[in-house]
Amino acid sequence: MKYIFVTGGVISSLGKGLAAASLGTLLEHRGVRVALQKLDPYLNVDPGTMNPFQHGEVYVLSDGAETDLDLGHYERFTNCVLTRQNNMTSGQIYETVLMKERRGDYLGKTVQVIPHITDEIKHRIRSLAAAAQVDVLISEIGGTTGDIEGLPFLEAIRQFQLEVGPRNCLIMHVTLVPFIKAAGELKTKPTQQSVAKLREIGLQPHVLICRTEIPLDEEVRQKLSLYCNVPVRAVIEAGDVEHTIYEAPINLRDEGLDDYVCEMLDLKTPEPDLSEWRKFVQRVISPKKRVRVAVVGKYIELQDAYKSIYESLTHAGASLDCGIDLVLADAEDLEKEGADKYLRGVAGVLVPGGFGDRGVEGKIEAARYARTSRTPYLGLCLGMQIATIEFARNVCGLAGANSTEFDPTTPHPVIHILEEQVGVTEKGASMRLGAWPTVLGKNTMAHQVYGQTEIVERHRHRYEFNMNYREQMEKKGFVLSGLSPDGKLVEMIELQSHPWYLACQFHPEFLSKPRSPHPLFRGFLAAALSHQD
Ligand code: GLN
């Protein structure tokens, strides 16, 4: 078993997750079995209660774990199967250690960061390694070297490295090499300092992934090598990707990253064959067609809030040889100024998930626009609830229809709290989460799109369609096309008299991969393409 630890230097947002995932891609293409893991230094037990402004999207795994969005990269870039073991936070570590302390496991002892917290961290790394049955475990440490919260993780890695011995463990440091315009040159000092910080803690990085806006020349490489104590070969240039993040593994391969890593870890493997990956990237970069679709949300100014949705659109687009011109529409703008101004001319409307009532009326307006203009509509989670409210109000004449999440006293609670959620007051990991089966109605559009009647998709919600309204809505052409196997929960809906109007209570965006685009996104884009024509 080999271990790779990925640390970050200088600043955050350098794409550590992407670098870790890309290395995973390269190793898998060399026939190495990999698992990836994220170690998050913050004290929240999981990111489930954090606002997207703080943390970007919450990525949900099949087992219901609410995790960091980097796990989305891991799943999309590799075949590794992730569970809650693949994302640990300081909050979880402390929770476990304190529980043991209360139980009396440490009777007589003072409980300390070293060794108790660091032991728990190492224990979790080892348990994942044992469970995953892979050749290499890549563990990414969140945050930046020098953060107070990150220290116990780095200390744990220092000890771990000693325990597993050389050639079994490698540290890859992702760092920034800024270009200073006024001086007209790349500066290596920030990297020198962040590596010095690591060495203070007892960690010598083996590989530097240098994020840079312009190519590293020989002199800069030499300098980084000398001051940071790594061979020149281990100075890896990582420029900004030109078109798509899926170029990253190819670029790192060109820099010799995987060759070097395999050599350092004594992994005897053939060269990777990236031809399929390259083909996919090529299709993303130069598609034959283009289509304009809108995403109507309340976090559209945040790149990371709907990450998996944007990625899913990219995957589906590539499979249709179609590039996507995204129109990011702020739900609150639609609320104020109407849908027409923002959505006229788009070939598809997507309403993503969300919580809280801000922007809800704007999303309802978007759903109305898509229904009445016969524009393809894809509603995800909240997007299905929105479609339900819109139809109830404007087709069934149920004035004031709403979800009790937004209006607890609505006369028509067409969306209401899940029975299992009544009385749940805790907010952490308490939603209906993870993979659940759905049975699709025969001859529905959903059935046609999936090509099967039994599906399993990931969930994250507290509210659901209110079955008391089933009959009156069905009469008007609202189709409940997917139900939970017991028939109690509505998982998918569609409109009878619309060319393509589908919405689901689950999150299909967590199951799409470059090489296996999700049928709902593919169906949506295909419909958008024909709508456009
Ligand atoms: N807020 C809604 C619910 O809890 C939708 C959740 C979501 O979109 N993820 O049911």
Coordinates of N, CA and C and ligand atoms in Angstrom, one line a residue, residues 353-355 381-382 385 405 460-463 507, ligand 1:
G353 N -31.3 22.7 -7.0 CA -31.8 22.6 -5.6 C -31.5 23.9 -4.8
G354 N -32.1 23.9 -3.7 CA -31.9 25.1 -2.8 C -32.7 25.0 -1.5
F355 N -32.4 25.9 -0.6 CA -33.1 25.9 0.7 C -33.5 27.4 1.0
C381 N -34.5 18.6 -7.5 CA -34.8 18.7 -6.1 C -35.8 19.9 -5.8
L382 N -35.3 21.0 -5.3 CA -36.1 22.2 -5.2 C -36.8 22.5 -6.5
Q385 N -40.0 20.8 -6.8 CA -41.0 21.4 -5.9 C -41.5 22.7 -6.5
E405 N -42.2 24.9 3.5 CA -40.9 25.4 3.9 C -40.9 26.9 3.7
R460 N -31.2 14.6 -1.1 CA -30.9 15.5 0.1 C -32.0 16.5 0.2
H461 N -33.0 16.1 1.0 CA -34.2 17.0 1.1 C -35.0 16.7 2.4
R462 N -35.8 17.6 2.8 CA -36.7 17.5 3.9 C -38.2 17.5 3.5
Y463 N -38.5 18.0 2.3 CA -39.9 18.2 1.9 C -40.2 17.3 0.7
H507 N -30.9 14.2 -6.8 CA -29.9 15.0 -7.4 C -29.1 14.2 -8.4
Ligands
GLN1 N1 -35.4 22.7 0.4 C1 -36.0 21.6 -0.2 C2 -36.1 20.4 0.7 O1 -35.5 20.4 1.8 C3 -35.1 21.2 -1.4 C4 -33.8 20.7 -1.0 C5 -32.8 20.6 -2.2 O2 -33.0 21.2 -3.2 N2 -31.7 20.0 -2.0 O3 -36.8 19.5 0.4

